[in-house]
Short mmCIF file of C-alpha atoms and ligand atoms in Angstrom, two decimals:
data_model
loop_
_atom_site.label_atom_id
_atom_site.label_comp_id
_atom_site.label_asym_id
_atom_site.label_seq_id
_atom_site.Cartn_x
_atom_site.Cartn_y
_atom_site.Cartn_z
CA ASP W 10 -5.07 23.63 22.23
CA GLU W 11 -8.42 24.90 23.11
CA LEU W 12 -9.54 25.42 19.51
CA THR W 13 -8.71 21.79 18.34
CA GLU W 14 -10.52 20.53 21.53
CA GLN W 15 -13.44 22.53 20.52
CA MET W 16 -13.26 21.11 17.15
CA MET W 17 -13.19 17.49 18.41
CA ASP W 18 -16.51 18.48 20.40
CA ASP W 19 -18.04 20.14 17.29
CA LEU W 20 -17.18 17.16 14.83
CA TYR W 21 -18.64 14.95 17.53
CA ASP W 22 -21.80 17.01 17.49
CA GLY W 23 -21.90 17.11 13.59
CA LEU W 24 -21.50 20.85 13.46
CA LYS W 25 -20.45 21.43 9.86
CA GLU W 26 -20.30 25.15 9.73
CA GLU W 27 -18.42 25.29 13.25
CA ILE W 28 -15.74 22.94 11.64
CA VAL W 29 -15.22 24.97 8.49
CA GLU W 30 -15.11 28.10 10.55
CA ALA W 31 -12.48 26.62 12.85
CA THR W 32 -10.60 25.01 10.05
CA GLN W 33 -10.06 28.56 8.51
CA ILE W 34 -8.88 30.08 11.92
CA LEU W 35 -6.38 27.36 12.12
CA LEU W 36 -5.28 28.08 8.49
CA ASP W 37 -4.89 31.92 9.36
CA ARG W 38 -3.03 30.95 12.51
CA GLY W 39 -0.53 29.48 10.14
CA TRP W 40 -1.24 25.69 10.77
CA THR W 41 -0.35 23.49 7.93
CA PRO W 42 -3.29 21.64 6.09
CA TYR W 43 -1.95 18.47 7.08
CA ASP W 44 -1.70 19.29 10.89
CA ILE W 45 -5.18 20.41 10.84
CA LEU W 46 -6.15 17.35 9.08
CA THR W 47 -4.49 14.95 11.44
CA LYS W 48 -4.52 16.65 14.78
CA ALA W 49 -8.11 18.25 14.53
CA LEU W 50 -10.23 16.40 12.12
CA VAL W 51 -8.73 12.58 12.06
CA ALA W 52 -8.37 13.00 15.80
CA GLY W 53 -11.95 14.07 16.24
CA MET W 54 -13.33 11.16 13.98
CA THR W 55 -11.31 8.65 15.96
CA ILE W 56 -13.49 9.49 19.06
CA VAL W 57 -16.63 9.30 17.03
CA GLY W 58 -15.37 5.95 15.82
CA ASN W 59 -14.80 4.69 19.27
CA ASP W 60 -18.22 5.67 20.49
CA PHE W 61 -19.91 4.41 17.43
CA ARG W 62 -18.14 1.05 18.25
CA ASP W 63 -19.30 1.24 21.93
CA GLY W 64 -22.89 2.13 20.95
CA ILE W 65 -23.00 5.51 22.27
CA LEU W 66 -23.44 7.01 18.81
CA PHE W 67 -25.59 5.74 15.89
CA VAL W 68 -25.33 6.04 12.40
CA PRO W 69 -27.30 9.27 11.73
CA GLU W 70 -24.87 11.04 14.31
CA VAL W 71 -21.75 9.60 12.67
CA LEU W 72 -23.24 10.55 9.09
CA LEU W 73 -23.36 14.23 10.58
CA ALA W 74 -19.85 14.03 11.96
CA ALA W 75 -18.55 12.69 8.61
CA ASN W 76 -20.43 15.56 6.95
CA ALA W 77 -18.69 18.07 9.27
CA MET W 78 -15.36 16.49 8.57
CA LYS W 79 -15.84 16.85 4.66
CA GLY W 80 -16.57 20.63 5.37
CA GLY W 81 -13.26 20.97 6.77
CA MET W 82 -11.63 18.74 4.17
CA HIS W 83 -13.16 20.67 1.37
CA LEU W 84 -11.50 24.00 2.79
CA LEU W 85 -8.28 22.02 2.87
CA LYS W 86 -8.35 20.42 -0.60
CA PRO W 87 -7.14 23.14 -2.68
CA LEU W 88 -4.21 23.53 -0.34
CA LEU W 89 -3.46 19.84 -0.33
CA VAL W 90 -3.58 19.60 -4.17
CA GLU W 91 -1.77 22.78 -4.96
CA THR W 92 1.44 21.62 -6.59
CA GLY W 93 3.92 22.86 -9.13
CA ALA W 94 5.41 19.50 -9.33
CA PRO W 95 5.29 17.45 -12.84
CA THR W 96 2.97 14.41 -12.55
CA ILE W 97 4.88 11.43 -11.03
CA GLY W 98 2.28 8.71 -12.00
CA LYS W 99 -1.51 8.24 -12.31
CA MET W 100 -3.58 6.29 -9.59
CA VAL W 101 -7.00 4.92 -9.84
CA ILE W 102 -8.71 4.69 -6.40
CA GLY W 103 -11.96 3.70 -5.06
CA THR W 104 -13.67 2.15 -2.27
CA VAL W 105 -14.50 -1.62 -2.65
CA LYS W 106 -17.96 -3.14 -3.34
CA GLY W 107 -20.31 -3.21 -0.30
CA ASP W 108 -18.74 -0.38 1.20
CA ILE W 109 -19.57 3.21 1.34
CA HIS W 110 -17.06 4.68 3.52
CA ASP W 111 -15.03 7.31 1.64
CA ILE W 112 -13.58 9.89 3.86
CA GLY W 113 -10.02 8.00 4.10
CA LYS W 114 -10.19 7.23 0.34
CA ASN W 115 -10.78 10.89 -0.37
CA LEU W 116 -8.07 11.87 2.09
CA VAL W 117 -5.45 9.66 0.35
CA GLY W 118 -6.53 10.94 -3.18
CA MET W 119 -6.08 14.81 -1.96
CA MET W 120 -2.53 14.10 -0.37
CA MET W 121 -1.55 12.03 -3.54
CA GLU W 122 -2.53 14.82 -5.74
CA GLY W 123 -0.71 17.30 -3.57
CA ALA W 124 2.44 15.15 -3.93
CA GLY W 125 2.13 15.29 -7.87
CA PHE W 126 0.21 12.23 -8.69
CA GLU W 127 -2.88 12.20 -11.05
CA ILE W 128 -5.84 10.76 -9.38
CA VAL W 129 -8.93 9.27 -10.94
CA ASP W 130 -11.46 8.64 -8.22
CA LEU W 131 -14.11 6.07 -8.71
CA GLY W 132 -15.82 6.74 -5.45
CA ILE W 133 -17.53 3.99 -3.39
CA ASN W 134 -18.88 0.60 -3.95
CA ASN W 135 -16.76 -0.35 -6.88
CA ALA W 136 -16.98 -3.93 -8.38
CA VAL W 137 -14.03 -5.54 -10.01
CA GLU W 138 -15.17 -4.64 -13.51
CA GLY W 139 -15.21 -1.00 -12.92
CA TYR W 140 -11.52 -0.90 -11.26
CA LEU W 141 -10.24 -2.92 -14.44
CA GLU W 142 -12.21 -0.82 -17.03
CA ALA W 143 -10.74 2.52 -15.35
CA LEU W 144 -7.12 1.10 -15.01
CA ALA W 145 -7.04 0.39 -18.82
CA ALA W 146 -9.10 3.38 -19.88
CA GLU W 147 -6.87 5.88 -17.70
CA ASN W 148 -3.51 4.00 -18.56
CA ALA W 149 -3.06 4.04 -14.85
CA ASP W 150 0.31 3.22 -12.99
CA ILE W 151 -1.39 2.37 -9.63
CA LEU W 152 -4.36 0.83 -8.31
CA GLY W 153 -5.58 2.02 -4.96
CA MET W 154 -8.35 0.30 -2.98
CA SER W 155 -9.90 1.24 0.25
CA ALA W 156 -12.15 -0.97 2.73
CA LEU W 157 -13.37 0.13 6.03
CA LEU W 158 -15.43 -3.09 6.92
CA THR W 159 -14.09 -6.59 7.87
CA THR W 160 -16.91 -7.79 5.57
CA THR W 161 -15.75 -5.85 2.54
CA MET W 162 -11.98 -6.23 2.72
CA PRO W 163 -11.53 -9.84 1.49
CA TYR W 164 -13.20 -8.22 -2.11
CA MET W 165 -9.72 -6.56 -2.48
CA LYS W 166 -8.62 -10.18 -3.13
CA THR W 167 -11.16 -10.75 -5.73
CA VAL W 168 -10.14 -7.95 -7.54
CA ILE W 169 -6.45 -8.96 -7.41
CA ASP W 170 -7.22 -12.49 -8.25
CA THR W 171 -9.23 -11.37 -11.38
CA MET W 172 -6.20 -9.11 -12.45
CA LYS W 173 -3.85 -12.23 -12.19
CA GLU W 174 -6.51 -14.30 -14.20
CA GLN W 175 -6.43 -11.79 -16.83
CA GLY W 176 -2.60 -11.58 -17.10
CA ILE W 177 -2.64 -7.78 -16.00
CA ARG W 178 -1.60 -8.22 -12.30
CA GLU W 179 1.90 -7.16 -12.84
CA ASP W 180 1.09 -4.18 -15.15
CA TYR W 181 0.01 -2.08 -12.12
CA ILE W 182 1.12 -1.45 -8.55
CA VAL W 183 -1.68 -2.30 -6.25
CA LEU W 184 -1.97 -0.33 -2.94
CA VAL W 185 -4.55 -1.14 -0.34
CA GLY W 186 -5.56 0.64 2.91
CA GLY W 187 -8.36 1.05 5.41
CA ALA W 188 -8.78 0.87 9.23
CA PRO W 189 -9.42 -3.07 9.65
CA LEU W 190 -6.55 -3.85 7.14
CA ASN W 191 -2.78 -4.44 8.28
CA GLU W 192 0.46 -5.31 6.67
CA GLU W 193 -0.07 -9.11 6.73
CA PHE W 194 -3.49 -8.84 5.06
CA GLY W 195 -2.00 -6.97 2.19
CA LYS W 196 0.60 -9.46 1.67
CA ALA W 197 -1.74 -12.44 1.99
CA ILE W 198 -4.10 -11.04 -0.80
CA GLY W 199 -1.12 -10.22 -3.18
CA ALA W 200 -1.08 -6.51 -3.00
CA ASP W 201 2.21 -4.72 -3.69
CA ALA W 202 1.86 -2.59 -0.25
CA TYR W 203 -0.63 -2.13 2.70
CA CYS W 204 -0.67 1.76 3.32
CA ARG W 205 -1.50 2.64 7.14
CA ASP W 206 -2.36 6.32 6.29
CA ALA W 207 -2.54 8.81 3.58
CA ALA W 208 1.17 9.79 4.28
CA VAL W 209 2.40 6.45 4.08
CA ALA W 210 0.52 5.96 0.79
CA VAL W 211 2.10 9.15 -0.90
CA GLU W 212 5.62 7.58 0.14
CA THR W 213 4.78 4.14 -0.72
CA ALA W 214 3.48 5.27 -4.22
CA LYS W 215 6.67 7.52 -4.72
CA THR W 216 8.93 4.52 -3.81
CA TYR W 217 7.49 2.35 -6.42
CA MET W 218 7.43 5.19 -9.10
CA ALA W 219 10.89 6.18 -8.69
CO1 B1M X 8 -18.89 2.99 9.43
N1 B1M X 8 -17.88 1.66 10.49
N2 B1M X 8 -20.41 1.82 9.17
N3 B1M X 8 -19.73 4.64 8.91
N4 B1M X 8 -17.59 4.08 10.31
C1 B1M X 8 -16.62 1.92 10.97
C2 B1M X 8 -15.51 1.51 9.79
C3 B1M X 8 -16.42 0.78 12.45
C4 B1M X 8 -14.92 0.41 12.29
C5 B1M X 8 -16.94 1.61 13.35
C6 B1M X 8 -16.87 0.75 14.71
O1 B1M X 8 -17.61 0.05 14.96
N5 B1M X 8 -16.03 1.26 15.45
C7 B1M X 8 -17.23 -0.22 11.73
C8 B1M X 8 -16.57 -1.30 10.94
C9 B1M X 8 -16.44 -2.66 12.12
C10 B1M X 8 -15.83 -3.73 11.32
O2 B1M X 8 -16.02 -4.09 10.11
N6 B1M X 8 -15.06 -4.66 12.06
C11 B1M X 8 -18.29 0.32 10.92
C12 B1M X 8 -19.73 -0.24 10.81
C13 B1M X 8 -20.05 -1.33 11.44
C14 B1M X 8 -20.55 0.46 10.00
C15 B1M X 8 -21.83 0.01 9.35
C16 B1M X 8 -22.13 -1.43 9.00
C17 B1M X 8 -22.86 0.46 10.71
C18 B1M X 8 -24.49 0.00 10.48
O3 B1M X 8 -25.01 0.44 9.40
N7 B1M X 8 -24.73 -0.64 11.37
C19 B1M X 8 -22.18 0.83 8.16
C20 B1M X 8 -21.74 0.24 6.90
C21 B1M X 8 -22.12 0.88 5.60
C22 B1M X 8 -21.38 0.29 4.38
O4 B1M X 8 -20.25 0.64 4.09
N8 B1M X 8 -22.01 -0.75 3.65
C23 B1M X 8 -21.36 2.17 8.40
C24 B1M X 8 -21.68 3.26 8.08
C25 B1M X 8 -20.99 4.59 8.40
C26 B1M X 8 -21.37 5.94 7.86
C27 B1M X 8 -22.16 5.99 6.56
C28 B1M X 8 -22.27 6.33 9.21
C29 B1M X 8 -19.99 6.70 8.10
C30 B1M X 8 -19.21 6.84 6.66
C31 B1M X 8 -19.50 8.28 5.94
C32 B1M X 8 -18.54 8.30 4.86
O5 B1M X 8 -17.52 7.77 4.76
N9 B1M X 8 -18.87 9.24 3.95
C33 B1M X 8 -19.31 5.79 8.91
C34 B1M X 8 -18.20 6.29 9.50
C35 B1M X 8 -17.70 7.59 9.60
C36 B1M X 8 -17.37 5.41 10.27
C37 B1M X 8 -16.06 5.69 10.98
C38 B1M X 8 -16.56 6.37 12.48
C39 B1M X 8 -14.94 6.66 10.71
C40 B1M X 8 -14.30 6.32 9.47
C41 B1M X 8 -13.52 7.40 8.98
O6 B1M X 8 -14.03 8.12 8.06
N10 B1M X 8 -12.22 7.47 9.65
C42 B1M X 8 -15.31 4.20 11.34
C43 B1M X 8 -14.58 3.96 12.67
C44 B1M X 8 -13.27 4.03 12.72
O7 B1M X 8 -12.63 3.75 11.56
N11 B1M X 8 -12.51 4.25 13.63
C45 B1M X 8 -16.37 3.31 10.92
C46 B1M X 8 -11.33 8.66 9.01
C47 B1M X 8 -10.65 8.44 7.96
C48 B1M X 8 -9.52 9.48 7.57
O8 B1M X 8 -9.68 7.13 8.25
O9 B1M X 8 -10.86 5.83 6.74
O10 B1M X 8 -9.29 4.73 8.23
P1 B1M X 8 -9.63 5.85 7.52
O11 B1M X 8 -8.75 6.03 6.37
C49 B1M X 8 -7.38 6.39 6.67
C50 B1M X 8 -6.59 5.10 6.48
O12 B1M X 8 -7.16 3.72 6.78
C51 B1M X 8 -5.67 5.01 5.25
O13 B1M X 8 -5.44 6.27 5.01
C52 B1M X 8 -6.59 7.16 5.49
C53 B1M X 8 -6.20 8.61 5.91
O14 B1M X 8 -5.08 8.55 6.84
N12 B1M X 8 -6.59 4.53 4.08
C54 B1M X 8 -5.86 4.00 2.75
C55 B1M X 8 -7.94 4.34 3.84
N13 B1M X 8 -8.03 3.98 2.67
C56 B1M X 8 -7.07 3.94 1.97
C57 B1M X 8 -6.72 3.48 0.58
C58 B1M X 8 -5.55 3.59 0.12
C59 B1M X 8 -4.38 3.96 1.14
C60 B1M X 8 -4.61 4.20 2.38
O15 B1M X 8 -5.29 3.20 -1.07
C61 B1M X 8 -4.02 3.44 -1.69
#
C-alpha cells in the first residue's frame, strides 16, 4: 500500500503531523485501529530500530520518530479503549527502573483497556517500591512490567524476588514483555508469562482471569 509506505518514511523522518494525518486517512478508509498500529506504525518503528542498531540513526532522530508514532497512537487510543465490556480485571503496568522506553507499554495498556481491563499506568523508570505500593493500593490482579534494554530486564527479577520475600508473589499474576525478552527469560525470573506483543498480553491476561 502506497500510504503505509509513505507512513514508514514519515515515521523514519519523525514527521508527526503527517503521521497523524495518514492515520486518520486509513481510519476513513475503514482500516481497523489494530491494523494501522501493526502494519504502519509498529512496522515503521521496526525499520527505525534496525537503523538505530546499525548506527545510521541516533537518539535525537529516534526520539522524533517515537514522538511521531505517539501522535498516531493518540488518535487510535479512544478507538482501542472503546469498550462496553464489563471490567475483567485490573492491571498495574510500568517500565522498569533505569528504562525510559514507553511506546510498547502504552500500546499494551491501550489494547488491554480495549479488551475490558482496568489499567493503572505507572509510567517509566519504576523501582520495586512503586510497583508494590500501586499493586496494594489499587487492589490489582495483574502486574505488567516492560523492559527494552538487556541492562534493565534483570530488574524484573528483583521485583519478583521482593514479592516472594514479602509473601505476596502468589497474590498477583505477573506478566512481562519487551523486545529483548523471551519465553525462557520469563520462566527463569519467575513470571507467570512472557508476552511477545500486545495482542498476546491481552490473550494471556484473559486466560489467567478466566
Ligand atoms: Co532505545 N534501544 N535506547 N530508544 N530503542 C532499543 C530498545 C534498542 C534495541 C535499539 C537498537 O540498538 N536496535 C537498544 C537496546 C539494545 C539492548 O539493550 N540490547 C536501545 C538503546 C541502546 C537505547 C539507549 C541506551 C541509546 C543511548 O542512549 N545510547 C537509550 C536508553 C535510554 C533508557 O531507557 N535508559 C535509548 C533511548 C531511546 C529513545 C528515548 C530515543 C527512544 C524511546 C522513546 C520512548 O519510548 N518514548 C528509543 C526507541 C524508540 C527505541 C526503539 C527504536 C523502538 C522501541 C519501540 O518503541 N518499539 C528500539 C529498537 C527496537 O525495539 N527494535 C530501541 C515499538 C514498540 C511497539 O515495541 O517496545 O517492543 P516494543 O513493545 C512491544 C512488545 O515488546 C511487547 O508488546 C509491545 C507491543 O506489541 N511489550 C510488552 C512491551 N512491553 C510489554 C509489557 C508487557 C507485555 C508486552 O507487560 C504485560
